[in-house]
């Protein structure tokens, strides 16, 4: 495939799949987060902003394994909320993460309601104006920092996915959507441009293993 530009292909999960396929896909996503998710980098990025506990919001949380991991490893666990648009995803959110169903067009929280707002493997679902709008909303809700982890688009992970996803994943939806997600991923300059268009001009973006981008925008640095 031509990876010079972000793909606009839809993911099957976004279009809607059966409950059985949804459950299998969520299990596959938890596997990806555990093996290839770069959760330690996300933890290191949020830790300085949550030393005294506070409040954490994870947007697009799926079954909530990422905020649960953060709670488990932060010295002073914050109040954590996991938000997703699909009820079926949130059925598996573990305690003590609090599950909220909402769309990014209508996030039901006041300005700066959370110290840190995170989004992991979520932003690549959006294009252009939608991406900028979501980033503005995440920043509106953050009193201290927005921390984003997403896919870095490149040929190596795509070839790796073609070879391994059919062996690793239980769901054919996960195989399809995993490859589409890589094609919908970002280059550093593309993600930086989206942050800047959202008004967050001094965002720090770093690549890390395996082919991820970590972006941190702190309050007062935009």
Short mmCIF file of C-alpha atoms in Angstrom, two decimals:
data_model
loop_
_atom_site.label_atom_id
_atom_site.label_comp_id
_atom_site.label_asym_id
_atom_site.label_seq_id
_atom_site.Cartn_x
_atom_site.Cartn_y
_atom_site.Cartn_z
CA UNK A 1 0.00 0.00 0.00
CA UNK A 2 0.95 3.64 -0.48
CA UNK A 3 1.62 5.00 3.01
CA UNK A 4 2.67 8.48 2.02
CA UNK A 5 -0.75 9.83 3.01
CA UNK A 6 -3.11 8.77 5.78
CA UNK A 7 -5.73 6.31 4.59
CA UNK A 8 -9.41 7.23 4.75
CA UNK A 9 -10.58 3.62 4.77
CA UNK A 10 -13.27 2.91 7.36
CA UNK A 11 -12.74 0.32 10.07
CA UNK A 12 -15.30 -2.47 10.37
CA UNK A 13 -15.70 -1.89 14.11
CA UNK A 14 -16.69 1.72 13.50
CA UNK A 15 -19.44 0.56 11.13
CA UNK A 16 -20.79 -1.89 13.71
CA UNK A 17 -20.30 -5.62 14.20
CA UNK A 18 -22.03 -8.36 16.19
CA UNK A 19 -21.71 -8.58 19.98
CA UNK A 20 -19.65 -11.75 19.62
CA UNK A 21 -17.23 -10.07 17.21
CA UNK A 22 -17.08 -7.02 19.48
CA UNK A 23 -16.06 -9.16 22.45
CA UNK A 24 -13.38 -10.93 20.40
CA UNK A 25 -12.10 -7.63 19.05
CA UNK A 26 -11.86 -6.12 22.53
CA UNK A 27 -9.86 -9.14 23.70
CA UNK A 28 -7.52 -8.68 20.73
CA UNK A 29 -7.16 -4.98 21.52
CA UNK A 30 -6.24 -5.77 25.13
CA UNK A 31 -3.59 -8.17 23.80
CA UNK A 32 -2.17 -5.44 21.55
CA UNK A 33 -2.10 -2.96 24.44
CA UNK A 34 -0.35 -5.48 26.66
CA UNK A 35 2.28 -6.61 24.14
CA UNK A 36 2.71 -3.65 21.79
CA UNK A 37 0.86 -0.75 23.39
CA UNK A 38 3.73 1.21 24.87
CA UNK A 39 1.79 1.54 28.13
CA UNK A 40 4.97 2.25 30.10
CA UNK A 41 5.57 5.37 27.99
CA UNK A 42 2.01 6.53 28.60
CA UNK A 43 2.46 5.94 32.33
CA UNK A 44 5.70 7.93 32.41
CA UNK A 45 3.97 10.82 30.61
CA UNK A 46 0.98 11.07 32.95
CA UNK A 47 2.84 10.38 36.21
CA UNK A 48 4.26 13.90 36.75
CA UNK A 49 0.76 15.37 36.47
CA UNK A 50 -0.93 12.89 38.84
CA UNK A 51 1.53 12.62 41.74
CA UNK A 52 -1.15 13.78 44.15
CA UNK A 53 -3.89 11.56 42.75
CA UNK A 54 -6.36 13.89 41.08
CA UNK A 55 -8.66 13.01 38.19
CA UNK A 56 -7.97 11.08 34.98
CA UNK A 57 -10.17 10.77 31.89
CA UNK A 58 -9.41 8.23 29.15
CA UNK A 59 -11.37 9.00 25.97
CA UNK A 60 -12.14 6.15 23.58
CA UNK A 61 -11.29 3.70 26.34
CA UNK A 62 -12.88 0.56 24.78
CA UNK A 63 -12.93 -2.02 27.62
CA UNK A 64 -10.86 0.20 29.91
CA UNK A 65 -7.65 -1.80 30.18
CA UNK A 66 -5.42 1.26 29.64
CA UNK A 67 -6.83 3.43 32.48
CA UNK A 68 -6.89 0.29 34.67
CA UNK A 69 -3.17 -0.21 33.97
CA UNK A 70 -2.45 3.42 34.87
CA UNK A 71 -4.39 3.13 38.13
CA UNK A 72 -2.49 -0.01 39.05
CA UNK A 73 0.92 1.60 38.55
CA UNK A 74 0.46 5.18 39.74
CA UNK A 75 1.76 5.69 43.29
CA UNK A 76 -1.33 7.68 44.27
CA UNK A 77 -4.20 6.38 42.11
CA UNK A 78 -6.46 9.10 40.74
CA UNK A 79 -10.19 8.99 40.25
CA UNK A 80 -10.35 7.45 36.77
CA UNK A 81 -13.13 7.71 34.20
CA UNK A 82 -13.21 5.70 30.99
CA UNK A 83 -15.35 7.14 28.20
CA UNK A 84 -16.54 5.39 25.06
CA UNK A 85 -19.40 5.83 22.64
CA UNK A 86 -20.41 2.15 22.69
CA UNK A 87 -22.22 0.46 25.59
CA UNK A 88 -20.90 -2.92 24.45
CA UNK A 89 -17.31 -1.78 25.03
CA UNK A 90 -17.92 -0.48 28.51
CA UNK A 91 -19.48 -3.69 29.83
CA UNK A 92 -16.00 -5.04 30.43
CA UNK A 93 -14.47 -1.95 32.09
CA UNK A 94 -12.87 -3.13 35.35
CA UNK A 95 -13.37 -1.45 38.70
CA UNK A 96 -12.47 1.05 39.98
CA UNK A 97 -12.53 2.75 36.54
CA UNK A 98 -15.85 4.57 36.18
CA UNK A 99 -17.49 3.99 32.79
CA UNK A 100 -19.27 6.80 30.93
CA UNK A 101 -21.05 6.51 27.59
CA UNK A 102 -20.71 9.67 25.49
CA UNK A 103 -19.81 10.94 22.03
CA UNK A 104 -16.89 13.28 21.48
CA UNK A 105 -19.36 15.78 20.00
CA UNK A 106 -21.00 16.09 23.43
CA UNK A 107 -18.54 15.32 26.22
CA UNK A 108 -20.60 15.77 29.41
CA UNK A 109 -18.01 17.51 31.58
CA UNK A 110 -17.20 21.16 32.41
CA UNK A 111 -13.94 22.87 31.46
CA UNK A 112 -10.83 21.51 33.23
CA UNK A 113 -12.84 18.79 34.94
CA UNK A 114 -9.84 16.40 34.88
CA UNK A 115 -6.18 16.88 35.68
CA UNK A 116 -5.09 14.64 32.80
CA UNK A 117 -6.98 13.55 29.69
CA UNK A 118 -5.58 10.59 27.74
CA UNK A 119 -6.43 8.99 24.40
CA UNK A 120 -4.73 5.77 23.33
CA UNK A 121 -5.21 4.34 19.82
CA UNK A 122 -8.16 6.69 19.36
CA UNK A 123 -7.22 9.73 17.31
CA UNK A 124 -6.46 7.78 14.13
CA UNK A 125 -10.22 7.18 13.82
CA UNK A 126 -10.64 10.88 12.94
CA UNK A 127 -9.76 12.93 9.89
CA UNK A 128 -8.86 16.59 9.41
CA UNK A 129 -11.48 18.85 11.02
CA UNK A 130 -12.81 16.04 13.21
CA UNK A 131 -9.33 15.40 14.58
CA UNK A 132 -8.79 19.08 15.38
CA UNK A 133 -12.21 19.32 17.03
CA UNK A 134 -11.52 16.32 19.26
CA UNK A 135 -8.13 17.69 20.33
CA UNK A 136 -9.76 21.00 21.30
CA UNK A 137 -12.30 19.10 23.40
CA UNK A 138 -9.64 17.02 25.13
CA UNK A 139 -7.69 20.15 25.98
CA UNK A 140 -10.84 21.91 27.20
CA UNK A 141 -11.31 19.17 29.78
CA UNK A 142 -7.67 19.04 30.94
CA UNK A 143 -6.50 21.11 33.90
CA UNK A 144 -2.89 19.94 33.56
CA UNK A 145 -2.16 17.88 30.44
CA UNK A 146 -3.45 16.02 27.40
CA UNK A 147 -1.50 12.82 26.68
CA UNK A 148 -2.04 11.00 23.39
CA UNK A 149 -0.56 7.70 22.22
CA UNK A 150 -1.22 6.54 18.68
CA UNK A 151 0.21 4.65 15.72
CA UNK A 152 3.18 5.85 13.69
CA UNK A 153 2.44 5.05 10.05
CA UNK A 154 5.21 3.08 8.35
CA UNK A 155 5.75 0.07 6.11
CA UNK A 156 7.54 -2.07 8.73
CA UNK A 157 4.56 -2.36 11.13
CA UNK A 158 2.24 -2.95 8.17
CA UNK A 159 4.35 -5.87 6.93
CA UNK A 160 4.60 -7.15 10.52
CA UNK A 161 0.83 -6.94 10.85
CA UNK A 162 0.19 -8.78 7.60
CA UNK A 163 2.40 -11.62 8.82
CA UNK A 164 1.33 -11.83 12.47
CA UNK A 165 -2.20 -10.46 12.94
CA UNK A 166 -3.89 -13.59 11.46
CA UNK A 167 -1.91 -15.68 13.98
CA UNK A 168 -2.33 -13.38 17.00
CA UNK A 169 -5.94 -12.30 16.74
CA UNK A 170 -9.11 -14.27 17.41
CA UNK A 171 -11.30 -12.00 15.28
CA UNK A 172 -11.04 -11.41 11.52
CA UNK A 173 -12.36 -7.92 12.26
CA UNK A 174 -9.23 -7.30 14.33
CA UNK A 175 -7.00 -8.45 11.45
CA UNK A 176 -8.73 -6.12 9.00
CA UNK A 177 -9.02 -3.15 11.33
CA UNK A 178 -5.48 -3.57 12.68
CA UNK A 179 -4.02 -3.10 9.21
CA UNK A 180 -6.39 -0.25 8.40
CA UNK A 181 -5.39 1.44 11.67
CA UNK A 182 -1.73 1.33 10.66
CA UNK A 183 -2.62 2.93 7.33
CA UNK A 184 -4.65 5.57 9.18
CA UNK A 185 -1.79 6.28 11.62
CA UNK A 186 0.29 9.46 11.74
CA UNK A 187 3.67 10.83 10.91
CA UNK A 188 5.08 13.16 13.56
CA UNK A 189 4.57 16.28 11.44
CA UNK A 190 0.94 15.37 10.72
CA UNK A 191 0.11 14.91 14.38
CA UNK A 192 1.94 18.10 15.32
CA UNK A 193 0.03 20.04 12.68
CA UNK A 194 -3.29 18.77 14.08
CA UNK A 195 -2.31 19.90 17.61
CA UNK A 196 -1.24 23.29 16.30
CA UNK A 197 -4.49 23.76 14.36
CA UNK A 198 -6.32 22.96 17.59
CA UNK A 199 -4.38 25.79 19.28
CA UNK A 200 -1.83 23.61 21.13
CA UNK A 201 1.33 25.00 19.60
CA UNK A 202 4.02 23.78 21.98
CA UNK A 203 3.08 20.13 22.10
CA UNK A 204 5.92 17.65 22.64
CA UNK A 205 5.78 14.63 20.31
CA UNK A 206 8.14 11.68 20.62
CA UNK A 207 8.33 8.39 18.70
CA UNK A 208 8.81 5.25 20.74
CA UNK A 209 8.87 1.50 20.29
CA UNK A 210 7.03 -0.12 18.61
CA UNK A 211 6.09 2.47 15.97
CA UNK A 212 4.08 4.67 18.31
CA UNK A 213 3.86 8.42 18.75
CA UNK A 214 3.42 9.97 22.20
CA UNK A 215 2.16 13.55 22.32
CA UNK A 216 1.96 15.66 25.50
CA UNK A 217 0.37 19.10 25.65
CA UNK A 218 0.45 20.75 29.07
CA UNK A 219 -1.88 23.51 30.25
CA UNK A 220 -0.27 26.89 29.75
CA UNK A 221 2.12 25.62 27.07
CA UNK A 222 -0.12 26.29 24.11
#
